[in-house]
């Protein structure tokens, strides 16, 4: 059994999953509206900044948190962006599960990736 062939099969299975298909469909639908797409990108960039700060142990920027909450409330009111975010969450959860399964075999005595991030 060739690991690379199996990896390509996994990639194909992911692309054929309902989670991926729905996420990809909503992403294309979002791209049809440049204003919504721009707002979503802004939201995701701010969300990434906050997650990065959390992972590196930095103090949370209250203004950024309030801005994220405000943007989230606005985006969830629009059906296109709300569906996109829901599909993105389902796809992310599936990918997290896949990473966990693969990660179980790659433990080389250093603990899990989550444990390493806490260091």
mmCIF file of N, CA and C in Angstrom:
data_model
loop_
_atom_site.group_PDB
_atom_site.id
_atom_site.type_symbol
_atom_site.label_atom_id
_atom_site.label_comp_id
_atom_site.label_asym_id
_atom_site.label_seq_id
_atom_site.Cartn_x
_atom_site.Cartn_y
_atom_site.Cartn_z
ATOM 1 N N UNK A 1 0.856 -1.180 0.000
ATOM 2 C CA UNK A 1 0.000 0.000 0.000
ATOM 3 C C UNK A 1 0.897 1.237 0.000
ATOM 4 N N UNK A 2 0.679 2.104 -0.966
ATOM 5 C CA UNK A 2 1.445 3.325 -1.096
ATOM 6 C C UNK A 2 0.724 4.458 -0.354
ATOM 7 N N UNK A 3 1.414 5.071 0.590
ATOM 8 C CA UNK A 3 0.824 6.140 1.402
ATOM 9 C C UNK A 3 0.375 7.309 0.528
ATOM 10 N N UNK A 4 1.143 7.637 -0.487
ATOM 11 C CA UNK A 4 0.802 8.763 -1.347
ATOM 12 C C UNK A 4 -0.480 8.492 -2.138
ATOM 13 N N UNK A 5 -0.621 7.249 -2.602
ATOM 14 C CA UNK A 5 -1.866 6.883 -3.291
ATOM 15 C C UNK A 5 -3.051 7.010 -2.342
ATOM 16 N N UNK A 6 -2.874 6.579 -1.099
ATOM 17 C CA UNK A 6 -3.938 6.683 -0.103
ATOM 18 C C UNK A 6 -4.264 8.143 0.195
ATOM 19 N N UNK A 7 -3.240 8.979 0.229
ATOM 20 C CA UNK A 7 -3.461 10.412 0.472
ATOM 21 C C UNK A 7 -4.283 11.021 -0.665
ATOM 22 N N UNK A 8 -3.999 10.624 -1.892
ATOM 23 C CA UNK A 8 -4.777 11.118 -3.033
ATOM 24 C C UNK A 8 -6.218 10.607 -2.971
ATOM 25 N N UNK A 9 -6.392 9.379 -2.514
ATOM 26 C CA UNK A 9 -7.750 8.838 -2.352
ATOM 27 C C UNK A 9 -8.502 9.615 -1.270
ATOM 28 N N UNK A 10 -7.805 9.955 -0.192
ATOM 29 C CA UNK A 10 -8.430 10.752 0.868
ATOM 30 C C UNK A 10 -8.837 12.127 0.327
ATOM 31 N N UNK A 11 -7.959 12.738 -0.452
ATOM 32 C CA UNK A 11 -8.276 14.048 -1.038
ATOM 33 C C UNK A 11 -9.518 13.948 -1.931
ATOM 34 N N UNK A 12 -9.609 12.880 -2.706
ATOM 35 C CA UNK A 12 -10.776 12.674 -3.561
ATOM 36 C C UNK A 12 -12.031 12.478 -2.718
ATOM 37 N N UNK A 13 -11.921 11.690 -1.648
ATOM 38 C CA UNK A 13 -13.065 11.453 -0.764
ATOM 39 C C UNK A 13 -13.525 12.760 -0.120
ATOM 40 N N UNK A 14 -12.585 13.599 0.265
ATOM 41 C CA UNK A 14 -12.937 14.896 0.866
ATOM 42 C C UNK A 14 -13.683 15.754 -0.152
ATOM 43 N N UNK A 15 -13.180 15.796 -1.380
ATOM 44 C CA UNK A 15 -13.824 16.595 -2.430
ATOM 45 C C UNK A 15 -15.220 16.072 -2.761
ATOM 46 N N UNK A 16 -15.456 14.790 -2.551
ATOM 47 C CA UNK A 16 -16.757 14.200 -2.844
ATOM 48 C C UNK A 16 -17.710 14.235 -1.654
ATOM 49 N N UNK A 17 -17.223 14.673 -0.511
ATOM 50 C CA UNK A 17 -18.066 14.715 0.688
ATOM 51 C C UNK A 17 -19.118 15.810 0.562
ATOM 52 N N UNK A 18 -20.257 15.603 1.215
ATOM 53 C CA UNK A 18 -21.319 16.607 1.221
ATOM 54 C C UNK A 18 -20.839 17.899 1.878
ATOM 55 N N UNK A 19 -20.019 17.771 2.920
ATOM 56 C CA UNK A 19 -19.516 18.951 3.620
ATOM 57 C C UNK A 19 -18.722 19.848 2.666
ATOM 58 N N UNK A 20 -17.845 19.221 1.872
ATOM 59 C CA UNK A 20 -17.039 20.002 0.935
ATOM 60 C C UNK A 20 -17.904 20.582 -0.170
ATOM 61 N N UNK A 21 -18.793 19.769 -0.736
ATOM 62 C CA UNK A 21 -19.633 20.237 -1.839
ATOM 63 C C UNK A 21 -20.491 21.427 -1.419
ATOM 64 N N UNK A 22 -21.093 21.334 -0.241
ATOM 65 C CA UNK A 22 -21.928 22.430 0.235
ATOM 66 C C UNK A 22 -21.088 23.679 0.506
ATOM 67 N N UNK A 23 -19.927 23.492 1.134
ATOM 68 C CA UNK A 23 -19.041 24.624 1.415
ATOM 69 C C UNK A 23 -18.593 25.287 0.116
ATOM 70 N N UNK A 24 -18.181 24.489 -0.858
ATOM 71 C CA UNK A 24 -17.719 25.017 -2.139
ATOM 72 C C UNK A 24 -18.845 25.756 -2.862
ATOM 73 N N UNK A 25 -20.055 25.196 -2.814
ATOM 74 C CA UNK A 25 -21.207 25.837 -3.441
ATOM 75 C C UNK A 25 -21.492 27.194 -2.806
ATOM 76 N N UNK A 26 -21.477 27.247 -1.464
ATOM 77 C CA UNK A 26 -21.755 28.513 -0.774
ATOM 78 C C UNK A 26 -20.636 29.520 -1.004
ATOM 79 N N UNK A 27 -19.396 29.038 -1.130
ATOM 80 C CA UNK A 27 -18.268 29.935 -1.400
ATOM 81 C C UNK A 27 -18.436 30.584 -2.777
ATOM 82 N N UNK A 28 -18.869 29.801 -3.757
ATOM 83 C CA UNK A 28 -19.100 30.343 -5.102
ATOM 84 C C UNK A 28 -20.259 31.338 -5.089
ATOM 85 N N UNK A 29 -21.295 31.009 -4.328
ATOM 86 C CA UNK A 29 -22.448 31.905 -4.223
ATOM 87 C C UNK A 29 -22.041 33.228 -3.569
ATOM 88 N N UNK A 30 -21.193 33.148 -2.549
ATOM 89 C CA UNK A 30 -20.702 34.343 -1.874
ATOM 90 C C UNK A 30 -19.871 35.205 -2.824
ATOM 91 N N UNK A 31 -19.086 34.561 -3.680
ATOM 92 C CA UNK A 31 -18.221 35.285 -4.617
ATOM 93 C C UNK A 31 -19.018 36.083 -5.642
ATOM 94 N N UNK A 32 -20.290 35.753 -5.809
ATOM 95 C CA UNK A 32 -21.140 36.484 -6.750
ATOM 96 C C UNK A 32 -21.474 37.886 -6.245
ATOM 97 N N UNK A 33 -21.257 38.121 -4.945
ATOM 98 C CA UNK A 33 -21.544 39.424 -4.352
ATOM 99 C C UNK A 33 -20.247 39.974 -3.749
ATOM 100 N N UNK A 34 -19.520 40.803 -4.504
ATOM 101 C CA UNK A 34 -18.226 41.312 -4.038
ATOM 102 C C UNK A 34 -18.283 42.030 -2.689
ATOM 103 N N UNK A 35 -19.369 42.728 -2.417
ATOM 104 C CA UNK A 35 -19.492 43.447 -1.146
ATOM 105 C C UNK A 35 -19.570 42.460 0.022
ATOM 106 N N UNK A 36 -20.397 41.428 -0.126
ATOM 107 C CA UNK A 36 -20.498 40.403 0.923
ATOM 108 C C UNK A 36 -19.189 39.633 1.068
ATOM 109 N N UNK A 37 -18.590 39.322 -0.066
ATOM 110 C CA UNK A 37 -17.324 38.586 -0.038
ATOM 111 C C UNK A 37 -16.250 39.399 0.682
ATOM 112 N N UNK A 38 -16.212 40.693 0.435
ATOM 113 C CA UNK A 38 -15.248 41.564 1.099
ATOM 114 C C UNK A 38 -15.504 41.623 2.604
ATOM 115 N N UNK A 39 -16.771 41.723 2.988
ATOM 116 C CA UNK A 39 -17.122 41.752 4.411
ATOM 117 C C UNK A 39 -16.727 40.441 5.084
ATOM 118 N N UNK A 40 -16.935 39.328 4.383
ATOM 119 C CA UNK A 40 -16.573 38.018 4.936
ATOM 120 C C UNK A 40 -15.053 37.911 5.096
ATOM 121 N N UNK A 41 -14.310 38.371 4.120
ATOM 122 C CA UNK A 41 -12.852 38.337 4.212
ATOM 123 C C UNK A 41 -12.354 39.184 5.381
ATOM 124 N N UNK A 42 -12.960 40.342 5.567
ATOM 125 C CA UNK A 42 -12.599 41.220 6.678
ATOM 126 C C UNK A 42 -12.874 40.514 8.006
ATOM 127 N N UNK A 43 -14.032 39.900 8.113
ATOM 128 C CA UNK A 43 -14.398 39.163 9.324
ATOM 129 C C UNK A 43 -13.409 38.033 9.589
ATOM 130 N N UNK A 44 -13.092 37.267 8.565
ATOM 131 C CA UNK A 44 -12.192 36.121 8.739
ATOM 132 C C UNK A 44 -10.775 36.565 9.093
ATOM 133 N N UNK A 45 -10.348 37.692 8.534
ATOM 134 C CA UNK A 45 -9.022 38.218 8.863
ATOM 135 C C UNK A 45 -8.965 38.630 10.338
ATOM 136 N N UNK A 46 -9.982 39.281 10.805
ATOM 137 C CA UNK A 46 -10.043 39.692 12.214
ATOM 138 C C UNK A 46 -10.142 38.463 13.130
ATOM 139 N N UNK A 47 -10.897 37.487 12.693
ATOM 140 C CA UNK A 47 -11.028 36.249 13.465
ATOM 141 C C UNK A 47 -9.670 35.545 13.567
ATOM 142 N N UNK A 48 -8.921 35.532 12.476
ATOM 143 C CA UNK A 48 -7.594 34.925 12.471
ATOM 144 C C UNK A 48 -6.651 35.675 13.415
ATOM 145 N N UNK A 49 -6.729 36.998 13.420
ATOM 146 C CA UNK A 49 -5.895 37.800 14.319
ATOM 147 C C UNK A 49 -6.186 37.436 15.775
ATOM 148 N N UNK A 50 -7.452 37.277 16.085
ATOM 149 C CA UNK A 50 -7.837 36.958 17.456
ATOM 150 C C UNK A 50 -7.373 35.551 17.834
ATOM 151 N N UNK A 51 -7.537 34.592 16.932
ATOM 152 C CA UNK A 51 -7.097 33.232 17.213
ATOM 153 C C UNK A 51 -5.585 33.161 17.374
ATOM 154 N N UNK A 52 -4.865 33.921 16.565
ATOM 155 C CA UNK A 52 -3.411 33.964 16.673
ATOM 156 C C UNK A 52 -2.991 34.528 18.027
ATOM 157 N N UNK A 53 -3.667 35.569 18.456
ATOM 158 C CA UNK A 53 -3.365 36.161 19.759
ATOM 159 C C UNK A 53 -3.627 35.151 20.880
ATOM 160 N N UNK A 54 -4.717 34.406 20.776
ATOM 161 C CA UNK A 54 -5.038 33.400 21.790
ATOM 162 C C UNK A 54 -3.957 32.324 21.840
ATOM 163 N N UNK A 55 -3.536 31.841 20.673
ATOM 164 C CA UNK A 55 -2.548 30.767 20.612
ATOM 165 C C UNK A 55 -1.184 31.205 21.128
ATOM 166 N N UNK A 56 -0.875 32.479 20.970
ATOM 167 C CA UNK A 56 0.437 32.963 21.406
ATOM 168 C C UNK A 56 0.401 33.538 22.812
ATOM 169 N N UNK A 57 -0.755 33.445 23.471
ATOM 170 C CA UNK A 57 -0.859 33.880 24.853
ATOM 171 C C UNK A 57 -0.948 35.386 25.039
ATOM 172 N N UNK A 58 -1.218 36.107 23.971
ATOM 173 C CA UNK A 58 -1.343 37.553 24.080
ATOM 174 C C UNK A 58 -2.676 37.916 24.722
ATOM 175 N N UNK A 59 -2.711 39.067 25.334
ATOM 176 C CA UNK A 59 -3.948 39.550 25.935
ATOM 177 C C UNK A 59 -4.942 39.875 24.820
ATOM 178 N N UNK A 60 -6.195 39.548 25.061
ATOM 179 C CA UNK A 60 -7.232 39.746 24.063
ATOM 180 C C UNK A 60 -7.538 41.235 23.893
ATOM 181 N N UNK A 61 -7.573 41.668 22.666
ATOM 182 C CA UNK A 61 -7.900 43.044 22.325
ATOM 183 C C UNK A 61 -9.422 43.193 22.391
ATOM 184 N N UNK A 62 -9.909 43.941 23.365
ATOM 185 C CA UNK A 62 -11.349 44.098 23.568
ATOM 186 C C UNK A 62 -12.025 44.770 22.370
ATOM 187 N N UNK A 63 -11.335 45.711 21.748
ATOM 188 C CA UNK A 63 -11.911 46.368 20.571
ATOM 189 C C UNK A 63 -12.091 45.379 19.426
ATOM 190 N N UNK A 64 -11.106 44.505 19.255
ATOM 191 C CA UNK A 64 -11.193 43.489 18.205
ATOM 192 C C UNK A 64 -12.327 42.514 18.504
ATOM 193 N N UNK A 65 -12.471 42.124 19.759
ATOM 194 C CA UNK A 65 -13.555 41.218 20.138
ATOM 195 C C UNK A 65 -14.921 41.861 19.858
ATOM 196 N N UNK A 66 -15.066 43.118 20.205
ATOM 197 C CA UNK A 66 -16.334 43.809 19.964
ATOM 198 C C UNK A 66 -16.605 43.946 18.465
ATOM 199 N N UNK A 67 -15.567 44.238 17.698
ATOM 200 C CA UNK A 67 -15.712 44.351 16.241
ATOM 201 C C UNK A 67 -16.117 43.008 15.639
ATOM 202 N N UNK A 68 -15.522 41.928 16.120
ATOM 203 C CA UNK A 68 -15.888 40.592 15.638
ATOM 204 C C UNK A 68 -17.342 40.271 15.951
ATOM 205 N N UNK A 69 -17.778 40.590 17.138
ATOM 206 C CA UNK A 69 -19.175 40.347 17.506
ATOM 207 C C UNK A 69 -20.123 41.162 16.629
ATOM 208 N N UNK A 70 -19.754 42.398 16.375
ATOM 209 C CA UNK A 70 -20.583 43.265 15.533
ATOM 210 C C UNK A 70 -20.660 42.719 14.106
ATOM 211 N N UNK A 71 -19.505 42.361 13.551
ATOM 212 C CA UNK A 71 -19.471 41.819 12.188
ATOM 213 C C UNK A 71 -20.226 40.498 12.101
ATOM 214 N N UNK A 72 -20.060 39.652 13.093
ATOM 215 C CA UNK A 72 -20.746 38.369 13.109
ATOM 216 C C UNK A 72 -22.261 38.561 13.093
ATOM 217 N N UNK A 73 -22.756 39.478 13.896
ATOM 218 C CA UNK A 73 -24.201 39.748 13.950
ATOM 219 C C UNK A 73 -24.714 40.232 12.593
ATOM 220 N N UNK A 74 -23.927 41.076 11.947
ATOM 221 C CA UNK A 74 -24.329 41.596 10.627
ATOM 222 C C UNK A 74 -24.323 40.469 9.594
ATOM 223 N N UNK A 75 -23.258 39.681 9.583
ATOM 224 C CA UNK A 75 -23.128 38.606 8.595
ATOM 225 C C UNK A 75 -24.186 37.529 8.778
ATOM 226 N N UNK A 76 -24.556 37.249 10.006
ATOM 227 C CA UNK A 76 -25.545 36.199 10.259
ATOM 228 C C UNK A 76 -26.955 36.636 9.849
ATOM 229 N N UNK A 77 -27.166 37.919 9.642
ATOM 230 C CA UNK A 77 -28.478 38.401 9.195
ATOM 231 C C UNK A 77 -28.697 38.154 7.707
ATOM 232 N N UNK A 78 -27.606 38.024 6.966
ATOM 233 C CA UNK A 78 -27.713 37.784 5.527
ATOM 234 C C UNK A 78 -27.724 36.280 5.270
ATOM 235 N N UNK A 79 -28.719 35.760 4.559
ATOM 236 C CA UNK A 79 -28.794 34.309 4.328
ATOM 237 C C UNK A 79 -27.559 33.728 3.621
ATOM 238 N N UNK A 80 -27.000 34.458 2.669
ATOM 239 C CA UNK A 80 -25.840 33.952 1.929
ATOM 240 C C UNK A 80 -24.638 33.771 2.844
ATOM 241 N N UNK A 81 -24.333 34.775 3.657
ATOM 242 C CA UNK A 81 -23.167 34.667 4.535
ATOM 243 C C UNK A 81 -23.442 33.720 5.702
ATOM 244 N N UNK A 82 -24.685 33.686 6.181
ATOM 245 C CA UNK A 82 -25.017 32.759 7.265
ATOM 246 C C UNK A 82 -24.846 31.315 6.805
ATOM 247 N N UNK A 83 -25.334 31.007 5.604
ATOM 248 C CA UNK A 83 -25.172 29.652 5.064
ATOM 249 C C UNK A 83 -23.694 29.328 4.843
ATOM 250 N N UNK A 84 -22.951 30.298 4.335
ATOM 251 C CA UNK A 84 -21.518 30.100 4.112
ATOM 252 C C UNK A 84 -20.823 29.748 5.428
ATOM 253 N N UNK A 85 -21.092 30.514 6.471
ATOM 254 C CA UNK A 85 -20.449 30.273 7.764
ATOM 255 C C UNK A 85 -20.842 28.915 8.350
ATOM 256 N N UNK A 86 -22.095 28.536 8.191
ATOM 257 C CA UNK A 86 -22.541 27.234 8.681
ATOM 258 C C UNK A 86 -21.859 26.097 7.927
ATOM 259 N N UNK A 87 -21.771 26.217 6.610
ATOM 260 C CA UNK A 87 -21.106 25.187 5.806
ATOM 261 C C UNK A 87 -19.607 25.148 6.093
ATOM 262 N N UNK A 88 -19.024 26.314 6.297
ATOM 263 C CA UNK A 88 -17.600 26.374 6.630
ATOM 264 C C UNK A 88 -17.338 25.661 7.957
ATOM 265 N N UNK A 89 -18.207 25.864 8.922
ATOM 266 C CA UNK A 89 -18.065 25.220 10.227
ATOM 267 C C UNK A 89 -18.167 23.702 10.099
ATOM 268 N N UNK A 90 -19.156 23.214 9.361
ATOM 269 C CA UNK A 90 -19.306 21.758 9.180
ATOM 270 C C UNK A 90 -18.086 21.165 8.476
ATOM 271 N N UNK A 91 -17.593 21.848 7.439
ATOM 272 C CA UNK A 91 -16.413 21.362 6.729
ATOM 273 C C UNK A 91 -15.188 21.381 7.646
ATOM 274 N N UNK A 92 -15.031 22.435 8.415
ATOM 275 C CA UNK A 92 -13.899 22.533 9.344
ATOM 276 C C UNK A 92 -13.938 21.436 10.398
ATOM 277 N N UNK A 93 -15.135 21.127 10.893
ATOM 278 C CA UNK A 93 -15.267 20.061 11.883
ATOM 279 C C UNK A 93 -14.864 18.714 11.282
ATOM 280 N N UNK A 94 -15.283 18.460 10.044
ATOM 281 C CA UNK A 94 -14.897 17.221 9.375
ATOM 282 C C UNK A 94 -13.374 17.149 9.216
ATOM 283 N N UNK A 95 -12.774 18.253 8.778
ATOM 284 C CA UNK A 95 -11.324 18.266 8.573
ATOM 285 C C UNK A 95 -10.587 18.111 9.898
ATOM 286 N N UNK A 96 -11.096 18.695 10.965
ATOM 287 C CA UNK A 96 -10.486 18.528 12.285
ATOM 288 C C UNK A 96 -10.487 17.061 12.689
ATOM 289 N N UNK A 97 -11.598 16.379 12.430
ATOM 290 C CA UNK A 97 -11.670 14.947 12.737
ATOM 291 C C UNK A 97 -10.651 14.156 11.921
ATOM 292 N N UNK A 98 -10.510 14.498 10.645
ATOM 293 C CA UNK A 98 -9.530 13.819 9.786
ATOM 294 C C UNK A 98 -8.119 14.067 10.303
ATOM 295 N N UNK A 99 -7.815 15.305 10.667
ATOM 296 C CA UNK A 99 -6.489 15.632 11.210
ATOM 297 C C UNK A 99 -6.211 14.851 12.493
ATOM 298 N N UNK A 100 -7.219 14.711 13.335
ATOM 299 C CA UNK A 100 -7.045 13.953 14.578
ATOM 300 C C UNK A 100 -6.716 12.504 14.286
ATOM 301 N N UNK A 101 -7.440 11.917 13.341
ATOM 302 C CA UNK A 101 -7.201 10.521 12.987
ATOM 303 C C UNK A 101 -5.776 10.340 12.461
ATOM 304 N N UNK A 102 -5.362 11.213 11.581
ATOM 305 C CA UNK A 102 -4.000 11.129 11.034
ATOM 306 C C UNK A 102 -2.974 11.440 12.111
ATOM 307 N N UNK A 103 -3.290 12.417 12.951
ATOM 308 C CA UNK A 103 -2.364 12.824 14.004
ATOM 309 C C UNK A 103 -2.098 11.734 15.023
ATOM 310 N N UNK A 104 -3.059 10.840 15.235
ATOM 311 C CA UNK A 104 -2.868 9.759 16.202
ATOM 312 C C UNK A 104 -1.690 8.869 15.832
ATOM 313 N N UNK A 105 -1.458 8.669 14.556
ATOM 314 C CA UNK A 105 -0.360 7.814 14.124
ATOM 315 C C UNK A 105 0.984 8.556 14.140
ATOM 316 N N UNK A 106 0.944 9.872 14.119
ATOM 317 C CA UNK A 106 2.187 10.631 14.019
ATOM 318 C C UNK A 106 2.746 11.058 15.366
ATOM 319 N N UNK A 107 2.168 10.606 16.465
ATOM 320 C CA UNK A 107 2.673 10.943 17.795
ATOM 321 C C UNK A 107 4.038 10.285 17.973
ATOM 322 N N UNK A 108 5.065 11.109 18.085
ATOM 323 C CA UNK A 108 6.435 10.578 18.201
ATOM 324 C C UNK A 108 6.980 10.791 19.606
ATOM 325 N N UNK A 109 6.090 10.695 20.575
ATOM 326 C CA UNK A 109 6.522 10.823 21.950
ATOM 327 C C UNK A 109 6.524 12.238 22.477
ATOM 328 N N UNK A 110 6.004 13.166 21.713
ATOM 329 C CA UNK A 110 5.999 14.562 22.143
ATOM 330 C C UNK A 110 4.608 15.014 22.561
ATOM 331 N N UNK A 111 3.654 14.127 22.535
ATOM 332 C CA UNK A 111 2.289 14.519 22.867
ATOM 333 C C UNK A 111 1.563 15.004 21.632
ATOM 334 N N UNK A 112 0.325 15.392 21.807
ATOM 335 C CA UNK A 112 -0.480 15.832 20.675
ATOM 336 C C UNK A 112 -0.083 17.243 20.247
ATOM 337 N N UNK A 113 -0.531 17.603 19.087
ATOM 338 C CA UNK A 113 -0.276 18.960 18.588
ATOM 339 C C UNK A 113 -0.889 19.996 19.531
ATOM 340 N N UNK A 114 -2.065 19.699 20.062
ATOM 341 C CA UNK A 114 -2.709 20.625 20.999
ATOM 342 C C UNK A 114 -1.840 20.830 22.237
ATOM 343 N N UNK A 115 -1.237 19.759 22.709
ATOM 344 C CA UNK A 115 -0.349 19.870 23.869
ATOM 345 C C UNK A 115 0.881 20.705 23.529
ATOM 346 N N UNK A 116 1.388 20.545 22.308
ATOM 347 C CA UNK A 116 2.591 21.264 21.911
ATOM 348 C C UNK A 116 2.306 22.761 21.802
ATOM 349 N N UNK A 117 1.108 23.128 21.348
ATOM 350 C CA UNK A 117 0.756 24.543 21.207
ATOM 351 C C UNK A 117 0.721 25.219 22.573
ATOM 352 N N UNK A 118 0.360 24.485 23.602
ATOM 353 C CA UNK A 118 0.282 25.046 24.942
ATOM 354 C C UNK A 118 1.658 25.375 25.506
ATOM 355 N N UNK A 119 2.706 24.794 24.944
ATOM 356 C CA UNK A 119 4.066 25.016 25.441
ATOM 357 C C UNK A 119 4.460 26.460 25.377
#
